Coordinates of C-alpha atoms in Angstrom, one line a residue:
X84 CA 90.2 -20.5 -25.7
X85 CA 90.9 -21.4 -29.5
X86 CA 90.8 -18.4 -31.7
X87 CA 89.2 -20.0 -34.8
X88 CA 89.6 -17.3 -37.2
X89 CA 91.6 -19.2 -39.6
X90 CA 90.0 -22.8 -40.7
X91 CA 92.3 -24.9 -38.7
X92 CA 91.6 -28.7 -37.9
X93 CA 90.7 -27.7 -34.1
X94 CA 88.3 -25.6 -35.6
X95 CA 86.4 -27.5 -37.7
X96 CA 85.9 -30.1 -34.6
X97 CA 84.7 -27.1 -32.1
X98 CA 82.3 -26.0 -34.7
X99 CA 78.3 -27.4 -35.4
X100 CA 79.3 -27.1 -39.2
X101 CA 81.0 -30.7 -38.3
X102 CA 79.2 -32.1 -35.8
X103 CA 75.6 -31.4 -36.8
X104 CA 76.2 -33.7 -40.2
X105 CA 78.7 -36.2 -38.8
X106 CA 75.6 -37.0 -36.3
X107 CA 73.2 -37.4 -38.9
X108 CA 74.8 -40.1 -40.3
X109 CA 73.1 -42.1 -37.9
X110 CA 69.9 -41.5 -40.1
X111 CA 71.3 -42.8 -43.1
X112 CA 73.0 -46.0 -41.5
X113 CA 69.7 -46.6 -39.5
X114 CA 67.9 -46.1 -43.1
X115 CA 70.2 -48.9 -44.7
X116 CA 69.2 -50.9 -41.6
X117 CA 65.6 -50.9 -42.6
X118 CA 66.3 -52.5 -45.9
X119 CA 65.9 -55.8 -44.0
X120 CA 62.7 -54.4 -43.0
X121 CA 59.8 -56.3 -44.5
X122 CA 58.1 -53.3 -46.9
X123 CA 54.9 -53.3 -45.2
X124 CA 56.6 -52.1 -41.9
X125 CA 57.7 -48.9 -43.6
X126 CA 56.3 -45.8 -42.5
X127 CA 55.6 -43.7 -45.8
X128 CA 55.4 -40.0 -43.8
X129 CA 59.0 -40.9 -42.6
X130 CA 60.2 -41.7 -45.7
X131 CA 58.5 -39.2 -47.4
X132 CA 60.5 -36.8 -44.6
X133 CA 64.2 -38.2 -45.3
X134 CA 63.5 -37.5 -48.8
X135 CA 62.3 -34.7 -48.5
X136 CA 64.9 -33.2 -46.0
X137 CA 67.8 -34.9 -48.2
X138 CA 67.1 -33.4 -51.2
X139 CA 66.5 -29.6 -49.7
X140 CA 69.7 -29.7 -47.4
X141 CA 71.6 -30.8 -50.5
X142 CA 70.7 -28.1 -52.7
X143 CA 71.4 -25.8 -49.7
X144 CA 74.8 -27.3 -49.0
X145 CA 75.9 -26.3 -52.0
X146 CA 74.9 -22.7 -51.8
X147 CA 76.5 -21.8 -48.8
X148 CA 79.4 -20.2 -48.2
X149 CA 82.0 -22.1 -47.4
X150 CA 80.7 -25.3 -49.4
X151 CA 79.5 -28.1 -46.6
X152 CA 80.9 -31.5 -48.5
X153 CA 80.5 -33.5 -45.2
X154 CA 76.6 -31.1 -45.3
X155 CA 76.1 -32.3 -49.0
X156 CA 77.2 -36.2 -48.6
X157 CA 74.9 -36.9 -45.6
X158 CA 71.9 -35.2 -47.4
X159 CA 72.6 -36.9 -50.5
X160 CA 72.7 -40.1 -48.6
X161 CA 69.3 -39.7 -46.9
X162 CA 67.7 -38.6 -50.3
X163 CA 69.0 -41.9 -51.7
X164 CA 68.1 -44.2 -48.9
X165 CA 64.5 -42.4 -48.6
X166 CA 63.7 -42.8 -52.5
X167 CA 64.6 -46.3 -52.2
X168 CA 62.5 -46.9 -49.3
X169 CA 59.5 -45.2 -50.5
X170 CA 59.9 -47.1 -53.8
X171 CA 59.6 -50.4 -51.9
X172 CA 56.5 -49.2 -50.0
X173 CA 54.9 -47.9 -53.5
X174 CA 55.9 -51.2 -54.9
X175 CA 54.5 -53.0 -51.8
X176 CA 51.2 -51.2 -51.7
X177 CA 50.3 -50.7 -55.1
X178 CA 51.8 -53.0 -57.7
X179 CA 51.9 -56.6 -55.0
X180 CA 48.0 -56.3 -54.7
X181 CA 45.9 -59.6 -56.0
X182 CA 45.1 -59.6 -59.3
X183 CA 41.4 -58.3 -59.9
X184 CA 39.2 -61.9 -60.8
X185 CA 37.6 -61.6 -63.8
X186 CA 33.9 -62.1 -63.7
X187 CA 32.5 -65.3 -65.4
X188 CA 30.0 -64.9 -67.8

């Protein structure tokens, strides 16, 4: 067994606090993949999620003790992927619409 009281290498491996981030990564890369998406195949609740989570688990990152960087990166990452993809779908729904025909008088 490892005694892990100091922060030692092995340590930071054995432990969630490096494991739990370095796997949510894949949300971010799978994110970036979706920019190919076409816009109307975005699901807005999702998005809405990713930001959501990326911008809380940032802020929190940085109030922990000890300081999370790999935490703080990842969360930053998923903010900034999910508030470009929800910009997309706003832009998609809202502003790509037909232009309203006038009526003829």
């Amino acid at each position: 067994m490892v005694n892990c009281e100091q922060t030692t290498l092995i340590c930071v491996l054995l432990s969630v606090h490096f494991w739990a981030p370095t796997f949510k990564w894949g949300i971010s890369i799978a994110n970036i993949a979706d920019f190919a998406k076409p816009p109307e195949k975005i699901s807005l609740p999702q998005q809405i999620a990713v930001t959501c989570t990326g911008v809380i688990w940032s802020r929190y990152s940085m109030v922990i003790t000890p300081k999370n960087w790999n935490l703080f990166s990842v969360n930053v990452a998923m903010a900034g992927t999910g508030i470009y993809q929800l910009t997309r779908k706003i832009k998609h729904d809202f502003a790509s619409e037909a232009e309203p025909v006038v009526a003829k008088e």
